[in-house]
Amino acid sequence: MPLQINRKTTRPIRVGDVPVGGGAMVSVQSMTNTFTQDVEATVAQIKRLEAAGCEIIRCAVPDMEAAQALRSIKEQISIPLIADIHFDHKLAVASAENGADGLRINPGNIGSQDKVREVVQAARDHGMVIRIGVNAGSLEKDLLKKYGAPTAEAMVESAVNHIDMVRSWDFHDIKVSIKASDVFKTIEAYRALSEKTDLPLHLGITEAGTRYAGTVKSSLGIGLLLFDGVGDTIRVSLTGDPVTEVRVAYEILRSLKIRERGPEIISCPTCGRTEIDVLAIVDQVEKRLQNMTKPMKIAIMGCVVNGPGEAREADVGIAGGRGVGIVFRRGQVIRKVKEAELVEALLEEIGKDE
């Protein structure tokens, strides 16, 4: 029998109109890297993220101007908006008053229990969710002293303490993250936390790095946890354009057969038989299909001899060499075209299935 992922059952909540936990499909999040105070730039980036499939967006709120900008941003976007708060509980309260759908806080750096309680009350008053976000780099001093380092055990204890505190005030619309930049530490912490709480978990590898290193680390960390059945919503953290985060997130979900969105492009790594510019063709096709939402398997192969056979499970594909190319569907050749016409021929065939 094929492998199946048995997801752990968690408590259902709603982030705006997006269900999280309780068996809902794993949702994809990202975070803007514009200045939140620049409403025009922030909205423009969020709309690009929406088109790529982002379902929940988070914005940094470093000051009161940013908190007040959330109202205008919220009015112009279609997905739930999370305010990312550190250190100043007043910014969390102001974000709630300005229409945010949720708050991301680390109670350990918000201040006294009275300040945290004020944030929780604001969330309750405005029908918001709270993400308790624990990071290895910002653990409480007493836990660092107890464990000697930001270990997985220390992270879990921090998360449990915060969860217990917030739930003691009869607030339960909570999700939790417990991230490190170290893949093993993150996996160990999430696995342990998943046995201690029924709250939905937000997965990620914090400060994962650039497009290449960060994609590898995130795919391993998030992927292994999802394979364990742990995780209800994910964010791939990459340095650069956040649209890339969303695309990588969907590829992780697709690879584990959890969700599919948009085309899956299969392309050969090229070898000494390759006589067409496979990379250039793939780049063209990816750009032309970047907003396609229908799942479809597309093959782009550099060898006419083996292409259709190696990619026989693709819905549609092309292979080329020596100035000509073939277009095929599920391994069956349907026509030949000139090499220069391959991209348009492929897109034409794809269009027949949309």
Tab-separated table of C-alpha atoms in Angstrom:
chain	number	residue	atom	x	y	z
A	1	MET	CA	0.000	0.000	0.000
A	2	PRO	CA	1.207	3.559	-0.688
A	3	LEU	CA	2.425	5.583	2.256
A	4	GLN	CA	-0.180	7.814	3.848
A	5	ILE	CA	0.173	10.744	6.217
A	6	ASN	CA	-2.023	10.531	9.292
A	7	ARG	CA	-2.364	14.070	10.583
A	8	LYS	CA	-2.628	14.672	14.300
A	9	THR	CA	-5.995	16.047	15.386
A	10	THR	CA	-5.816	19.616	16.661
A	11	ARG	CA	-8.301	22.155	17.929
A	12	PRO	CA	-10.010	24.082	15.081
A	13	ILE	CA	-9.705	27.861	14.902
A	14	ARG	CA	-10.324	30.432	12.173
A	15	VAL	CA	-7.873	33.079	11.047
A	16	GLY	CA	-10.235	35.520	9.396
A	17	ASP	CA	-12.109	33.235	7.021
A	18	VAL	CA	-9.326	30.619	6.809
A	19	PRO	CA	-9.830	27.472	8.921
A	20	VAL	CA	-6.718	26.224	10.707
A	21	GLY	CA	-6.500	22.932	12.582
A	22	GLY	CA	-9.302	20.488	13.156
A	23	GLY	CA	-8.479	18.594	9.975
A	24	ALA	CA	-8.596	21.646	7.686
A	25	MET	CA	-6.153	21.586	4.791
A	26	VAL	CA	-2.673	22.878	5.584
A	27	SER	CA	-2.667	26.597	4.783
A	28	VAL	CA	0.187	28.630	3.320
A	29	GLN	CA	1.418	31.850	4.896
A	30	SER	CA	4.035	34.479	4.137
A	31	MET	CA	5.242	37.807	5.501
A	32	THR	CA	5.730	41.121	3.747
A	33	ASN	CA	9.177	42.683	3.619
A	34	THR	CA	7.989	46.173	2.745
A	35	PHE	CA	7.741	48.937	5.319
A	36	THR	CA	4.223	48.442	6.662
A	37	GLN	CA	3.832	52.208	6.951
A	38	ASP	CA	4.114	52.342	3.131
A	39	VAL	CA	0.560	51.214	2.483
A	40	GLU	CA	0.803	51.325	-1.313
A	41	ALA	CA	3.933	49.156	-1.484
A	42	THR	CA	2.646	46.744	1.152
A	43	VAL	CA	-0.715	46.255	-0.565
A	44	ALA	CA	1.009	45.754	-3.927
A	45	GLN	CA	3.204	43.025	-2.472
A	46	ILE	CA	0.287	41.325	-0.728
A	47	LYS	CA	-1.672	41.228	-3.992
A	48	ARG	CA	1.277	39.515	-5.679
A	49	LEU	CA	1.356	37.032	-2.808
A	50	GLU	CA	-2.396	36.449	-3.089
A	51	ALA	CA	-1.978	35.665	-6.797
A	52	ALA	CA	0.756	33.145	-5.927
A	53	GLY	CA	-1.558	31.383	-3.457
A	54	CYS	CA	-0.722	32.970	-0.101
A	55	GLU	CA	-3.678	32.432	2.229
A	56	ILE	CA	-2.611	34.332	5.360
A	57	ILE	CA	-0.263	37.324	5.385
A	58	ARG	CA	1.750	38.794	8.249
A	59	CYS	CA	3.093	42.338	8.506
A	60	ALA	CA	5.685	43.709	10.899
A	61	VAL	CA	4.360	46.342	13.305
A	62	PRO	CA	7.421	48.124	14.725
A	63	ASP	CA	5.666	51.367	15.657
A	64	MET	CA	2.268	53.041	16.007
A	65	GLU	CA	2.309	54.368	12.440
A	66	ALA	CA	2.563	50.783	11.186
A	67	ALA	CA	-0.262	49.665	13.489
A	68	GLN	CA	-2.507	52.424	12.163
A	69	ALA	CA	-1.605	51.552	8.555
A	70	LEU	CA	-3.123	48.092	9.007
A	71	ARG	CA	-6.650	49.481	8.646
A	72	SER	CA	-6.004	50.823	5.162
A	73	ILE	CA	-4.057	47.699	4.155
A	74	LYS	CA	-6.838	45.416	5.389
A	75	GLU	CA	-9.432	47.279	3.322
A	76	GLN	CA	-7.519	46.585	0.107
A	77	ILE	CA	-6.624	42.889	0.420
A	78	SER	CA	-8.593	39.644	0.350
A	79	ILE	CA	-6.705	37.425	2.791
A	80	PRO	CA	-6.434	37.506	6.611
A	81	LEU	CA	-3.873	39.925	8.025
A	82	ILE	CA	-1.651	39.106	11.014
A	83	ALA	CA	0.166	41.799	12.981
A	84	ASP	CA	3.673	40.784	14.048
A	85	ILE	CA	4.377	42.309	17.462
A	86	HIS	CA	7.496	42.423	19.606
A	87	PHE	CA	8.233	44.186	22.909
A	88	ASP	CA	5.390	46.738	22.997
A	89	HIS	CA	1.957	45.466	24.028
A	90	LYS	CA	0.374	48.780	23.016
A	91	LEU	CA	1.182	47.984	19.376
A	92	ALA	CA	-0.764	44.735	19.697
A	93	VAL	CA	-3.778	46.546	21.133
A	94	ALA	CA	-3.603	49.189	18.394
A	95	SER	CA	-3.323	46.486	15.714
A	96	ALA	CA	-6.482	44.861	17.068
A	97	GLU	CA	-8.275	48.194	16.982
A	98	ASN	CA	-7.168	48.730	13.370
A	99	GLY	CA	-8.660	45.545	11.985
A	100	ALA	CA	-5.956	42.878	12.066
A	101	ASP	CA	-7.309	39.324	12.013
A	102	GLY	CA	-4.641	37.987	14.330
A	103	LEU	CA	-1.610	38.771	16.430
A	104	ARG	CA	1.753	37.068	16.466
A	105	ILE	CA	3.382	37.630	19.844
A	106	ASN	CA	6.129	36.168	21.954
A	107	PRO	CA	4.694	36.647	25.463
A	108	GLY	CA	8.220	36.408	26.827
A	109	ASN	CA	9.188	39.758	25.305
A	110	ILE	CA	5.864	41.567	25.712
A	111	GLY	CA	6.479	42.278	29.380
A	112	SER	CA	4.506	41.603	32.531
A	113	GLN	CA	1.522	39.260	32.757
A	114	ASP	CA	-0.726	42.291	33.034
A	115	LYS	CA	0.504	43.519	29.648
A	116	VAL	CA	0.050	40.096	28.052
A	117	ARG	CA	-3.431	39.899	29.551
A	118	GLU	CA	-4.283	43.278	28.043
A	119	VAL	CA	-3.238	41.944	24.624
A	120	VAL	CA	-5.351	38.823	25.112
A	121	GLN	CA	-8.352	40.936	26.083
A	122	ALA	CA	-7.926	43.066	22.954
A	123	ALA	CA	-7.864	39.901	20.847
A	124	ARG	CA	-11.008	38.648	22.580
A	125	ASP	CA	-12.804	41.969	22.109
A	126	HIS	CA	-12.040	42.047	18.384
A	127	GLY	CA	-12.556	38.350	17.599
A	128	MET	CA	-8.907	37.720	16.766
A	129	VAL	CA	-6.581	34.733	17.018
A	130	ILE	CA	-3.197	34.806	18.703
A	131	ARG	CA	-0.103	32.952	17.566
A	132	ILE	CA	2.246	32.267	20.416
A	133	GLY	CA	5.584	32.353	18.642
A	134	VAL	CA	8.601	30.937	20.456
A	135	ASN	CA	11.999	31.350	18.782
A	136	ALA	CA	15.282	29.844	19.911
A	137	GLY	CA	16.916	33.250	19.644
A	138	SER	CA	14.593	34.988	22.086
A	139	LEU	CA	14.019	32.604	24.979
A	140	GLU	CA	13.489	33.870	28.503
A	141	LYS	CA	16.628	34.342	30.585
A	142	ASP	CA	15.521	31.934	33.299
A	143	LEU	CA	15.089	29.119	30.768
A	144	LEU	CA	18.476	29.822	29.205
A	145	LYS	CA	20.015	29.626	32.661
A	146	LYS	CA	18.136	26.411	33.457
A	147	TYR	CA	19.088	24.596	30.238
A	148	GLY	CA	22.372	26.337	29.491
A	149	ALA	CA	21.384	26.940	25.855
A	150	PRO	CA	18.268	27.402	23.693
A	151	THR	CA	17.610	23.658	23.522
A	152	ALA	CA	14.477	22.027	22.150
A	153	GLU	CA	13.439	21.244	25.734
A	154	ALA	CA	13.788	24.911	26.694
A	155	MET	CA	11.706	25.985	23.702
A	156	VAL	CA	8.960	23.518	24.547
A	157	GLU	CA	8.864	24.618	28.191
A	158	SER	CA	8.598	28.240	27.085
A	159	ALA	CA	5.730	27.436	24.723
A	160	VAL	CA	3.835	25.375	27.299
A	161	ASN	CA	4.216	28.097	29.932
A	162	HIS	CA	2.822	30.706	27.561
A	163	ILE	CA	-0.016	28.437	26.418
A	164	ASP	CA	-1.023	27.693	29.995
A	165	MET	CA	-0.947	31.382	30.898
A	166	VAL	CA	-3.116	32.499	27.982
A	167	ARG	CA	-5.577	29.607	28.345
A	168	SER	CA	-5.902	30.314	32.073
A	169	TRP	CA	-7.704	33.507	31.019
A	170	ASP	CA	-10.212	31.382	29.078
A	171	PHE	CA	-8.776	32.356	25.685
A	172	HIS	CA	-8.410	29.420	23.301
A	173	ASP	CA	-8.209	30.831	19.768
A	174	ILE	CA	-4.489	30.118	19.707
A	175	LYS	CA	-1.969	28.600	17.363
A	176	VAL	CA	1.653	28.008	18.256
A	177	SER	CA	5.043	28.078	16.556
A	178	ILE	CA	8.317	26.930	18.049
A	179	LYS	CA	11.095	27.705	15.593
A	180	ALA	CA	14.867	27.567	15.355
A	181	SER	CA	17.260	28.023	12.453
A	182	ASP	CA	18.599	24.542	13.233
A	183	VAL	CA	16.541	21.847	11.469
A	184	PHE	CA	17.110	19.078	14.041
A	185	LYS	CA	16.300	21.361	16.970
A	186	THR	CA	13.123	22.567	15.293
A	187	ILE	CA	11.924	19.055	14.495
A	188	GLU	CA	12.669	17.840	18.019
A	189	ALA	CA	10.805	20.784	19.541
A	190	TYR	CA	7.703	20.468	17.372
A	191	ARG	CA	7.487	16.712	17.878
A	192	ALA	CA	7.622	17.150	21.631
A	193	LEU	CA	5.160	20.051	21.663
A	194	SER	CA	2.664	18.160	19.508
A	195	GLU	CA	2.400	15.585	22.311
A	196	LYS	CA	1.712	18.259	24.923
A	197	THR	CA	-0.991	20.397	23.291
A	198	ASP	CA	-4.000	20.065	21.017
A	199	LEU	CA	-3.561	23.578	19.633
A	200	PRO	CA	-2.876	23.957	15.897
A	201	LEU	CA	0.796	24.339	15.032
A	202	HIS	CA	2.343	26.822	12.623
A	203	LEU	CA	5.476	25.268	11.076
A	204	GLY	CA	8.631	26.937	9.858
A	205	ILE	CA	12.399	27.086	10.066
A	206	THR	CA	13.235	30.594	11.199
A	207	GLU	CA	15.996	32.560	9.461
A	208	ALA	CA	16.389	29.657	7.040
A	209	GLY	CA	18.528	31.691	4.642
A	210	THR	CA	18.623	32.457	0.950
A	211	ARG	CA	16.586	30.914	-1.847
A	212	TYR	CA	18.747	27.805	-2.163
A	213	ALA	CA	19.926	27.054	1.364
A	214	GLY	CA	16.647	28.221	2.859
A	215	THR	CA	14.586	26.086	0.501
A	216	VAL	CA	16.573	22.980	1.407
A	217	LYS	CA	16.396	23.592	5.164
A	218	SER	CA	12.699	24.456	5.062
A	219	SER	CA	11.830	21.499	2.865
A	220	LEU	CA	13.586	19.117	5.230
A	221	GLY	CA	12.291	20.606	8.468
A	222	ILE	CA	8.722	21.334	7.403
A	223	GLY	CA	8.531	18.255	5.207
A	224	LEU	CA	9.623	15.800	7.890
A	225	LEU	CA	7.177	17.270	10.399
A	226	LEU	CA	4.304	17.174	7.923
A	227	PHE	CA	5.191	13.573	7.110
A	228	ASP	CA	4.877	12.866	10.844
A	229	GLY	CA	1.370	14.346	10.707
A	230	VAL	CA	2.431	17.468	12.623
A	231	GLY	CA	1.464	20.923	11.392
A	232	ASP	CA	-1.624	22.858	10.353
A	233	THR	CA	-0.217	25.924	8.593
A	234	ILE	CA	3.246	26.695	7.209
A	235	ARG	CA	5.530	29.547	6.304
A	236	VAL	CA	8.776	29.062	4.387
A	237	SER	CA	11.158	31.824	5.539
A	238	LEU	CA	13.512	32.947	2.770
A	239	THR	CA	15.674	36.003	2.292
A	240	GLY	CA	14.313	37.813	-0.758
A	241	ASP	CA	11.012	38.027	-2.609
A	242	PRO	CA	8.320	36.467	-0.383
A	243	VAL	CA	6.478	35.173	-3.470
A	244	THR	CA	9.217	32.536	-3.640
A	245	GLU	CA	8.259	31.437	-0.119
A	246	VAL	CA	4.730	30.679	-1.272
A	247	ARG	CA	5.862	28.710	-4.310
A	248	VAL	CA	8.275	26.628	-2.246
A	249	ALA	CA	5.548	25.978	0.327
A	250	TYR	CA	3.224	24.584	-2.312
A	251	GLU	CA	5.972	22.403	-3.730
A	252	ILE	CA	6.549	20.939	-0.248
A	253	LEU	CA	2.834	20.216	0.092
A	254	ARG	CA	2.652	18.783	-3.438
A	255	SER	CA	5.647	16.508	-2.888
A	256	LEU	CA	3.949	15.014	0.179
A	257	LYS	CA	0.622	14.721	-1.697
A	258	ILE	CA	-1.040	16.969	0.884
A	259	ARG	CA	-2.181	19.716	-1.510
A	260	GLU	CA	-1.805	20.609	-5.151
A	261	ARG	CA	-1.930	24.051	-6.674
A	262	GLY	CA	-0.781	25.089	-10.114
A	263	PRO	CA	1.518	23.251	-12.507
A	264	GLU	CA	4.188	20.769	-11.525
A	265	ILE	CA	7.004	21.114	-14.040
A	266	ILE	CA	9.153	18.037	-14.605
A	267	SER	CA	12.365	18.867	-16.444
A	268	CYS	CA	15.433	16.798	-17.145
A	269	PRO	CA	18.766	17.754	-15.567
A	270	THR	CA	20.292	17.727	-19.108
A	271	CYS	CA	23.234	15.651	-20.269
A	272	GLY	CA	25.477	15.185	-23.285
A	273	ARG	CA	22.462	14.249	-25.449
A	274	THR	CA	20.731	17.583	-24.794
A	275	GLU	CA	20.520	19.775	-27.895
A	276	ILE	CA	18.020	22.426	-26.788
A	277	ASP	CA	18.190	25.077	-24.092
A	278	VAL	CA	16.025	23.302	-21.495
A	279	LEU	CA	16.675	25.908	-18.804
A	280	ALA	CA	15.573	28.804	-20.998
A	281	ILE	CA	12.405	26.946	-21.995
A	282	VAL	CA	11.573	26.065	-18.390
A	283	ASP	CA	12.085	29.696	-17.346
A	284	GLN	CA	9.731	30.894	-20.093
A	285	VAL	CA	7.048	28.361	-19.217
A	286	GLU	CA	7.261	29.053	-15.473
A	287	LYS	CA	6.855	32.788	-16.049
A	288	ARG	CA	3.904	32.316	-18.394
A	289	LEU	CA	2.171	29.955	-15.954
A	290	GLN	CA	3.032	31.658	-12.664
A	291	ASN	CA	-0.605	32.516	-11.907
A	292	MET	CA	-2.078	29.211	-13.053
A	293	THR	CA	-3.983	27.531	-10.221
A	294	LYS	CA	-5.151	24.283	-11.799
A	295	PRO	CA	-2.919	21.304	-10.897
A	296	MET	CA	-1.218	19.843	-13.957
A	297	LYS	CA	1.948	17.819	-14.529
A	298	ILE	CA	4.063	19.306	-17.340
A	299	ALA	CA	7.248	17.741	-18.721
A	300	ILE	CA	10.042	19.622	-20.476
A	301	MET	CA	12.690	17.208	-21.723
A	302	GLY	CA	15.891	17.762	-23.650
A	303	CYS	CA	16.004	14.460	-25.503
A	304	VAL	CA	13.563	13.349	-28.207
A	305	VAL	CA	14.647	9.723	-27.808
A	306	ASN	CA	13.788	9.312	-24.099
A	307	GLY	CA	11.627	12.329	-23.326
A	308	PRO	CA	8.117	10.911	-23.776
A	309	GLY	CA	8.999	7.656	-22.050
A	310	GLU	CA	10.655	9.233	-19.039
A	311	ALA	CA	7.743	11.616	-18.563
A	312	ARG	CA	4.871	9.369	-19.603
A	313	GLU	CA	2.867	10.306	-16.503
A	314	ALA	CA	2.857	13.988	-17.428
A	315	ASP	CA	-0.429	15.465	-18.603
A	316	VAL	CA	1.396	17.259	-21.379
A	317	GLY	CA	5.021	17.745	-22.334
A	318	ILE	CA	7.628	18.575	-24.917
A	319	ALA	CA	11.014	17.200	-25.918
A	320	GLY	CA	13.386	18.579	-28.483
A	321	GLY	CA	16.655	18.193	-30.356
A	322	ARG	CA	18.379	19.100	-33.607
A	323	GLY	CA	16.038	21.964	-34.374
A	324	VAL	CA	12.778	20.075	-33.956
A	325	GLY	CA	10.603	19.013	-31.087
A	326	ILE	CA	7.637	16.868	-30.206
A	327	VAL	CA	4.566	17.560	-28.112
A	328	PHE	CA	3.136	14.632	-26.181
A	329	ARG	CA	0.273	13.784	-23.849
A	330	ARG	CA	0.728	11.036	-21.265
A	331	GLY	CA	3.578	9.582	-23.276
A	332	GLN	CA	1.856	9.654	-26.667
A	333	VAL	CA	3.327	11.927	-29.351
A	334	ILE	CA	0.637	14.133	-30.862
A	335	ARG	CA	2.661	16.390	-33.167
A	336	LYS	CA	6.064	17.699	-34.220
A	337	VAL	CA	7.044	21.365	-34.316
A	338	LYS	CA	10.103	23.476	-34.945
A	339	GLU	CA	12.271	24.048	-31.887
A	340	ALA	CA	11.464	27.763	-31.937
A	341	GLU	CA	7.756	26.903	-31.666
A	342	LEU	CA	8.035	24.481	-28.730
A	343	VAL	CA	7.049	26.878	-25.959
A	344	GLU	CA	3.969	28.197	-27.761
A	345	ALA	CA	2.952	24.676	-28.787
A	346	LEU	CA	3.219	23.514	-25.185
A	347	LEU	CA	1.210	26.451	-23.865
A	348	GLU	CA	-1.435	25.830	-26.517
A	349	GLU	CA	-1.833	22.234	-25.338
A	350	ILE	CA	-1.950	23.304	-21.711
A	351	GLY	CA	-4.675	25.796	-22.580
A	352	LYS	CA	-6.878	22.988	-23.889
A	353	ASP	CA	-7.071	21.522	-20.388
A	354	GLU	CA	-7.785	24.735	-18.492
